[in-house]
Every structure is written in structure tokens, then in C-alpha cells.
Coordinates of C-alpha atoms in Angstrom, one line a residue:
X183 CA -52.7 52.3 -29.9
X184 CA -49.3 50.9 -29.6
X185 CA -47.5 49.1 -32.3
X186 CA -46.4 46.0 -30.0
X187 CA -43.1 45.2 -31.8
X188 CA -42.5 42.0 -29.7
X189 CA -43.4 38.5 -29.4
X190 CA -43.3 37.5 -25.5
X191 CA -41.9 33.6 -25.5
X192 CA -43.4 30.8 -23.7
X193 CA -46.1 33.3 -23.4
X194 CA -49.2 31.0 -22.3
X195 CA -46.3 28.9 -20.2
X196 CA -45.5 31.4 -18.2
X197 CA -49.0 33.1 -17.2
X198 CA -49.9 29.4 -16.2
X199 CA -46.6 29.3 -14.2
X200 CA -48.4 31.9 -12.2
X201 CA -52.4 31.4 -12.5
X202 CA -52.9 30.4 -8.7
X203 CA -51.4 33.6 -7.6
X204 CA -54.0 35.6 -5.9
X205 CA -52.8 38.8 -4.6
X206 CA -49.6 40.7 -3.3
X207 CA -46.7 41.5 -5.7
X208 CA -45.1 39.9 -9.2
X209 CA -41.4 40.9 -9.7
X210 CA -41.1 40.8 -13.6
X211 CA -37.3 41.4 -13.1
X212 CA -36.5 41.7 -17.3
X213 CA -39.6 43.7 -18.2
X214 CA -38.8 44.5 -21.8
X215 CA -41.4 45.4 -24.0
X216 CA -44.3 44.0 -21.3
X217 CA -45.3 40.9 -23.1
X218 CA -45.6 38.8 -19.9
X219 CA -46.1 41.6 -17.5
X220 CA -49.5 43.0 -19.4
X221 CA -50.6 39.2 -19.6
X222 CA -49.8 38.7 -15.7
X223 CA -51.5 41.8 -15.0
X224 CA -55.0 40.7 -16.8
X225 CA -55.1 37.4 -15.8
X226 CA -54.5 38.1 -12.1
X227 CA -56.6 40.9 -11.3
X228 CA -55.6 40.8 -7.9
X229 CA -52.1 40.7 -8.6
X230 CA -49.5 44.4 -8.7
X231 CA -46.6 44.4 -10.4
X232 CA -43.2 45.4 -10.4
X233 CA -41.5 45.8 -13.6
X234 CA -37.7 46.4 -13.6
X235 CA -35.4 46.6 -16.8
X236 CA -32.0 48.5 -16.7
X237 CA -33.0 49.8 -20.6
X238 CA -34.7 53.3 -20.5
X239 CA -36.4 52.8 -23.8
X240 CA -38.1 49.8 -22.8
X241 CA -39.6 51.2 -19.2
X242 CA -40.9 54.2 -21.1
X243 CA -42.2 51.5 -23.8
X244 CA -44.3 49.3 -21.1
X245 CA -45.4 52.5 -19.1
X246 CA -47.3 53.8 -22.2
X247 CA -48.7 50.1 -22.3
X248 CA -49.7 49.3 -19.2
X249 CA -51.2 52.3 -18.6
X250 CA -54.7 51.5 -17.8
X251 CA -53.1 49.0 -15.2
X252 CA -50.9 52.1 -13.1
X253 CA -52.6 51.8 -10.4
X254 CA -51.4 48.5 -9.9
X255 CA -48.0 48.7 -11.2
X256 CA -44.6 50.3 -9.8
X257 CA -41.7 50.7 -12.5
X258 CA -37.8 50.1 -11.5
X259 CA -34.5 51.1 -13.4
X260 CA -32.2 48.8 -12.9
X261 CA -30.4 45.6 -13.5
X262 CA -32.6 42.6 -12.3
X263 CA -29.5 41.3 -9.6
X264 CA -31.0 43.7 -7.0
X265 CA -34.4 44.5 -8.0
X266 CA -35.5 41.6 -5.3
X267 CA -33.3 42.9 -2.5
X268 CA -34.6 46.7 -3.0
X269 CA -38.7 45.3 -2.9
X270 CA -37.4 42.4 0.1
X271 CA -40.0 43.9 2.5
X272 CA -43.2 44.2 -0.4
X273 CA -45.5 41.1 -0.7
X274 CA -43.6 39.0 -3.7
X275 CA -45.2 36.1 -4.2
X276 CA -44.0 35.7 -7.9
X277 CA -40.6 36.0 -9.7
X278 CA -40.3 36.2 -13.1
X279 CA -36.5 36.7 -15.1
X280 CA -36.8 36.2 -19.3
X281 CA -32.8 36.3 -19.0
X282 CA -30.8 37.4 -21.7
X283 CA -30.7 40.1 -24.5
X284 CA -34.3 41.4 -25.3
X285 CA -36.0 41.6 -28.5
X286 CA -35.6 45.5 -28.5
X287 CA -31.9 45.0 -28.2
X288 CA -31.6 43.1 -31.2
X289 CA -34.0 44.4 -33.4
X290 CA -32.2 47.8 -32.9
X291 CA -29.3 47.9 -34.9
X292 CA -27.9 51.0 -33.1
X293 CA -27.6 48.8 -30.4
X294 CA -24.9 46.7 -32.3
X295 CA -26.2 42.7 -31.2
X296 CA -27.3 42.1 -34.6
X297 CA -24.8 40.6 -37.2
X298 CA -26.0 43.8 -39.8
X299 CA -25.0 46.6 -36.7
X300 CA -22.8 49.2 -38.3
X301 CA -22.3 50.2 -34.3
X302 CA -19.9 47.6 -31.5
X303 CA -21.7 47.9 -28.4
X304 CA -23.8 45.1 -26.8
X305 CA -24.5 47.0 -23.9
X306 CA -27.8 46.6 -22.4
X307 CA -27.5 49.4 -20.0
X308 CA -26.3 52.7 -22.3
X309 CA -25.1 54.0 -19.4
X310 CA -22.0 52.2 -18.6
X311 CA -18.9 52.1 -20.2
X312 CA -17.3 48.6 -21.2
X313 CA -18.6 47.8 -24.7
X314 CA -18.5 45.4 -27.2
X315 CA -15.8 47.6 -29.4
X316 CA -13.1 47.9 -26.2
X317 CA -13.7 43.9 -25.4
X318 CA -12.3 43.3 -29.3
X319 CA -9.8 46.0 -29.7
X320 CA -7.9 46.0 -26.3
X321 CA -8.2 43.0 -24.3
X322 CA -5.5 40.6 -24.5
X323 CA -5.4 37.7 -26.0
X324 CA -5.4 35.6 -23.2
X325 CA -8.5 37.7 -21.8
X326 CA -10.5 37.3 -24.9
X327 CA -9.4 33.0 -24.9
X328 CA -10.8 33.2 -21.3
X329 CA -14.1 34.4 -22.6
X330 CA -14.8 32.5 -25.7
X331 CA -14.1 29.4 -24.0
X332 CA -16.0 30.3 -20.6
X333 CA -18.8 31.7 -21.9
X334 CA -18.9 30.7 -25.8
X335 CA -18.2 27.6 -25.2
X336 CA -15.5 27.2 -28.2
X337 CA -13.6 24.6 -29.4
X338 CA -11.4 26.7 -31.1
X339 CA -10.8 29.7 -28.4
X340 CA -7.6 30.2 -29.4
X341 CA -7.6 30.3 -32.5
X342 CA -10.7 32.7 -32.6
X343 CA -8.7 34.8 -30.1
X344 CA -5.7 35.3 -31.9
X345 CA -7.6 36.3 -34.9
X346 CA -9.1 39.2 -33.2
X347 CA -5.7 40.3 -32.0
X348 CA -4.0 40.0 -35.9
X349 CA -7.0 41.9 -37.2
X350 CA -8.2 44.3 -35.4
X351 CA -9.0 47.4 -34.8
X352 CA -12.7 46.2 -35.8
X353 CA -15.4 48.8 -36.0
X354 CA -19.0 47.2 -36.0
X355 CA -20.7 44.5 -35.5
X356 CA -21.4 43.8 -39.0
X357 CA -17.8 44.1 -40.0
X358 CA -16.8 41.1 -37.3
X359 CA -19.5 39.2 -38.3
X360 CA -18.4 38.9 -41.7
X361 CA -15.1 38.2 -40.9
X362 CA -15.6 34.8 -39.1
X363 CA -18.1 34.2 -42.1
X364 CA -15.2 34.2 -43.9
X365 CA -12.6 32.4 -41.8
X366 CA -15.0 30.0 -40.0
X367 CA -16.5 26.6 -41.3
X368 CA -19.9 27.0 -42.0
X369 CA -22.6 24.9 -40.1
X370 CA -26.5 25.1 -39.3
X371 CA -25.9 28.7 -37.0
X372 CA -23.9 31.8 -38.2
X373 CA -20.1 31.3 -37.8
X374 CA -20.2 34.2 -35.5
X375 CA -22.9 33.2 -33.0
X376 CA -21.0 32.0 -30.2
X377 CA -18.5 34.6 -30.8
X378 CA -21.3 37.2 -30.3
X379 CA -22.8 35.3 -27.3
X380 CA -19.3 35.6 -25.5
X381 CA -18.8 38.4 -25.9
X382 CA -22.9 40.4 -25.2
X383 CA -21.5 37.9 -22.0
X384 CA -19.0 39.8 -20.9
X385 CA -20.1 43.0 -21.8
X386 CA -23.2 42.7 -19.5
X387 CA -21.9 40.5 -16.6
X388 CA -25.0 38.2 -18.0
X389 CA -23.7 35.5 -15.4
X390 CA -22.7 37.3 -12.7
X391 CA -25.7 39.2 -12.7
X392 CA -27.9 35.7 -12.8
X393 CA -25.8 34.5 -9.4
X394 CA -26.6 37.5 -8.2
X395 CA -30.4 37.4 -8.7
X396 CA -30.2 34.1 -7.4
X397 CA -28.6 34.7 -4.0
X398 CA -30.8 37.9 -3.3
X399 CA -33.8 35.2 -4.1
X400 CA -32.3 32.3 -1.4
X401 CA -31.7 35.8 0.8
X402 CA -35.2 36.6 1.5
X403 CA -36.5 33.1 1.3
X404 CA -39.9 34.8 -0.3
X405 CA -42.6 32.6 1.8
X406 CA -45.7 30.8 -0.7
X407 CA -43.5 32.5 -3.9
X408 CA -43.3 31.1 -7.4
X409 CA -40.0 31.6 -9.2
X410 CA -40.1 31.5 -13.0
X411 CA -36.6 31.4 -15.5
X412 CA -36.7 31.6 -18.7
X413 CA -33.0 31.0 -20.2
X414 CA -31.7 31.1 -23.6
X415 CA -28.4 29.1 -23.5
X416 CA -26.3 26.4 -21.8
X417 CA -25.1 28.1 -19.3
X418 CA -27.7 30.0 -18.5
X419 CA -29.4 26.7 -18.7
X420 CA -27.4 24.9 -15.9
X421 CA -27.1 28.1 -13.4
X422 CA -30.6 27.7 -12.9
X423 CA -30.8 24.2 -12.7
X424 CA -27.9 23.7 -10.0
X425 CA -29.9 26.9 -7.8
X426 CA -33.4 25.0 -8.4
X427 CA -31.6 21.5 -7.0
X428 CA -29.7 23.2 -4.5
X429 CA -33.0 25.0 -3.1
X430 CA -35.0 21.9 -3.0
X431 CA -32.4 19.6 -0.8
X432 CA -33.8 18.9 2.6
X433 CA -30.4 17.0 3.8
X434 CA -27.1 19.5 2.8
X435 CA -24.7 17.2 4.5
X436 CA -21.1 16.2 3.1
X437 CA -21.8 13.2 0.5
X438 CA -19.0 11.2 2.2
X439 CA -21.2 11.7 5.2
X440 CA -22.1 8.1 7.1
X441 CA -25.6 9.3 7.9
X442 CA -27.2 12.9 8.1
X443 CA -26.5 14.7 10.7
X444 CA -27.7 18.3 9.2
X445 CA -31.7 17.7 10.6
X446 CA -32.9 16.8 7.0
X447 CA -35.2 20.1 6.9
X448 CA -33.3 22.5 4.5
X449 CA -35.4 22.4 2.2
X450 CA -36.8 25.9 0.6
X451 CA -39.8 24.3 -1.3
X452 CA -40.2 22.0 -4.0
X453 CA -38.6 21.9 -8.3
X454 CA -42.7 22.2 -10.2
X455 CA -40.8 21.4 -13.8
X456 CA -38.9 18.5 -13.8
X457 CA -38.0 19.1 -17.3
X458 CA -37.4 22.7 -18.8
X459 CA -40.7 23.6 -20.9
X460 CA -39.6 24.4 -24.6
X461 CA -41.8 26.3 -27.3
X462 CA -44.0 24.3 -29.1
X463 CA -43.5 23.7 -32.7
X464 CA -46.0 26.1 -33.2
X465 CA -45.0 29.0 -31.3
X466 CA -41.5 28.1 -32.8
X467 CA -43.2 29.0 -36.6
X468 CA -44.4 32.3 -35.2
X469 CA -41.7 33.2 -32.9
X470 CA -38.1 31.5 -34.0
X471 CA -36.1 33.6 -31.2
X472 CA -38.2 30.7 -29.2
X473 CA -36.3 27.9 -30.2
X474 CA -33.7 28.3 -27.7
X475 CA -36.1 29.0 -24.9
X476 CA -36.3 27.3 -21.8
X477 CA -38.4 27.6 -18.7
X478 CA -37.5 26.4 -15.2
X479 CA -39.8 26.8 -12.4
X480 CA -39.5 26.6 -8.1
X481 CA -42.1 26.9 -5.3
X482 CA -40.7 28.2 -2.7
X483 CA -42.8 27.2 0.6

């Protein structure tokens, strides 16, 4: 028996995102540890899957656990940006993406997301070679004000930026950490939070890849096909909003347009949450990574 070391979020949401799905493929494009993908697999008995992550410990993780389901389940390295354009001609009448870093990542402190890392990585796929360490220690200072205010979101960019460059070398996560504990005013989230967030960001093309994912999706137009996002932050947040709204638009003429003249039949299917669905107070309790969870689904048709 397995010791399951993960808590799936918005576990229940998501297998009722995808309860009327009665055969061909789900695309489980951030597999992780298999939380959702050995739920889908249960419920939907009729249902294979594909599970893709670019992390080699977690594929050989959910292969050991979802081995009484192999016969129904194909396994894919990679990142999830062209998982959907590689299985374009297979069945896929589901999408799932739990975006963002996984709970193996950060539980591992070799890994170096955590605060307490003694290493600088970030990387989610070990094999490439732009880490967390060369992002701090040789981009400029007007590359590293770029990030934290693009995909931080900081206030104080600059100032965060030309820190790093007076300071550094720095030589783990731990070690930058503390030293915006100690520079930074202290409010209800670690001083270093966005910091980190910018820079897992740029270390991993987290956005990119998402646009990516996206555009393979609106590629192959999959017919009768439920997409499902879960997103952890802002940006995140709004990417998949804007693709949702975009996808659902039967007229895509100019606004300054008199009257349409596009034929009003663009749409790709229809938005099923209005509003994101958020962990319940509940779930937040047993699972506080949850708190920032968010969960956007499209049909399309």
C-alpha cells in the first residue's frame, strides 16, 4: 500500500466537473501524485486516461497507484502545453490542468520552492537548465524588475530588484527567504511570497506554457469536451478567464462595429461556472494549499 502523501484540491469539484462523461479519453495534463486522475478513473468506469506531468518522480509515483487501472490508462512525460496536440487525434472528451507547482515540489526541499530549501532551484522539470539560483545571481536588474512586477505583481519591484543585485551571490532558498524577512514589512503572507512566485514564474515559463495549453485546446476544437482549470493566482486566474470569454463569443466583430457582420456563430460552446468554485471552509481546515484555489470550467460543443 502506498503512503498517498497528497491532498488532491477541489477534489469532489472536480470529479463532478466530469461525472456525465461516459467514455473515450480524460487528458489529466498536471498529473502529480494522481489525486484527481484515480478519482476520475473510479467514478467513470468507462472513461481512460491520460496522465502527463513533466516530473519523473511523480509519473513513476501514480503508475505504482493506478496500477489496477493500466489497462485504461496511458502515461506522458512532458510539459502539459503539448500533451493535447500530441493525443489531437484520441477521443478527449475531458481536460483537466491543476496549474501551478505541485505538492511534491514543495514538500521536497531538495527541490528548493519551500522557504526552509537549503538548494535554489524551482525547476519543475530537472532536466532543464535555467534555475531559480541563475535568475538571482546573473540577471540584470532590469530583467529581474521585469519579473517581479509582471509576474509578482509588486509594488516595490525596484526596490526588491536592486536588493538582489547589492546582495547577492545567494545560495538557497532558505537563505533569500530570510533575507526579505528581514528587509520587508511584515503582513498576513511571508515577505518573500511573491518574490518566490516570480521567480518559480520565470523559471518554468508557468504562463507561457498556460497560453500555450490554451491555444493547442481552441486548435483542435475537442467536439462534446469538458475543460476543467484549476489556478492558484491572479494571473493565472485571469488567463483562464479571458480564453473561457473568448471561447464562448458567438459575434467576434470589432466593438466599434455598427452591426455584426462576422455571422454571429463563433461560438465554441458555452462558460458552466460563472463564478470560479473556491474550497470550502472545510476542505480549507484539512487542506490549506486550498485556499488559493480556483476552478474554471468550459463545454466545448
Amino acid at each position: 500500500m502506498q503512503d498517498i502523501p497528497h491532498i488532491p484540491v477541489l477534489y469532489d469539484e472536480v470529479l463532478n466537473s466530469f461525472k456525465d462523461i461516459k467514455g473515450g479519453y480524460i487528458i489529466d495534463c498536471t498529473t502529480g501524485y494522481a489525486g484527481h486522475s484515480s478519482g476520475l478513473l473510479e467514478q467513470n468506469s468507462e472513461v481512460k486516461l491520460i496522465c502527463n506531468d513533466q516530473d519523473d518522480e511523480a509519473l513513476e509515483f501514480s503508475k505504482k497507484r493506478l496500477k489496477e487501472f493500466e489497462s485504461r490508462v496511458k502515461f506522458n512525460k512532458g510539459n502539459f502545453d503539448s500533451v493535447i496536440t500530441t493525443y489531437k487525434s484520441y477521443d478527449i472528451k475531458g481536460i483537466l490542468a491543476d496549474i501551478g507547482v505541485s505538492s511534491l515540489q514543495l514538500d521536497k526541499l531538495d527541490r528548493g520552492f519551500s522557504f526552509n530549501s537549503q538548494n535554489l532551484d524551482m525547476r519543475m522539470d530537472q532536466n532543464q537548465s535555467l534555475d531559480a539560483a541563475t535568475v538571482i545571481n546573473s540577471y540584470s536588474q532590469l530583467e529581474l524588475e521585469h519579473i517581479f512586477k509582471e509576474y509578482g505583481e509588486i509594488r516595490e519591484y525596484k526596490r526588491i530588484a536592486s536588493l538582489i543585485v547589492q546582495n547577492r551571490p545567494f545560495y538557497s532558498a532558505k537563505e533569500l527567504a530570510e533575507f526579505f524577512y528581514n528587509k520587508l514589512p511584515k503582513g498576513k503572507i511571508h515577505p518573500a511570497t511573491l518574490i518566490f512566485q516570480a521567480i518559480r514564474i520565470e523559471v518554468n515559463d508557468e504562463l507561457g506554457v498556460l497560453d500555450r495549453l490554451f491555444k493547442s485546446i481552441e486548435e483542435i476544437k475537442p467536439k462534446d469536451c469538458i475543460v476543467a482549470i484549476i489556478s492558484f493566482h491572479s494571473l493565472e486566474d485571469r488567463a483562464v478567464k479571458n480564453y473561457f470569454k473568448k471561447w464562448s463569443e458567438s459575434c467576434i466583430c470589432p466593438k466599434e462595429a455598427f452591426r455584426c457582420e462576422c455571422g454571429n456563430s463563433h461560438s465554441l460552446g458555452k462558460i458552466i461556472t460563472k463564478k470560479p468554485i473556491i474550497a470550502t471552509s472545510f476542505e480549507i481546515k484539512q487542506n490549506p494549499r486550498s485556499r488559493s484555489a480556483k476552478l474554471r470550467v468550459f463545454r466545448f460543443v
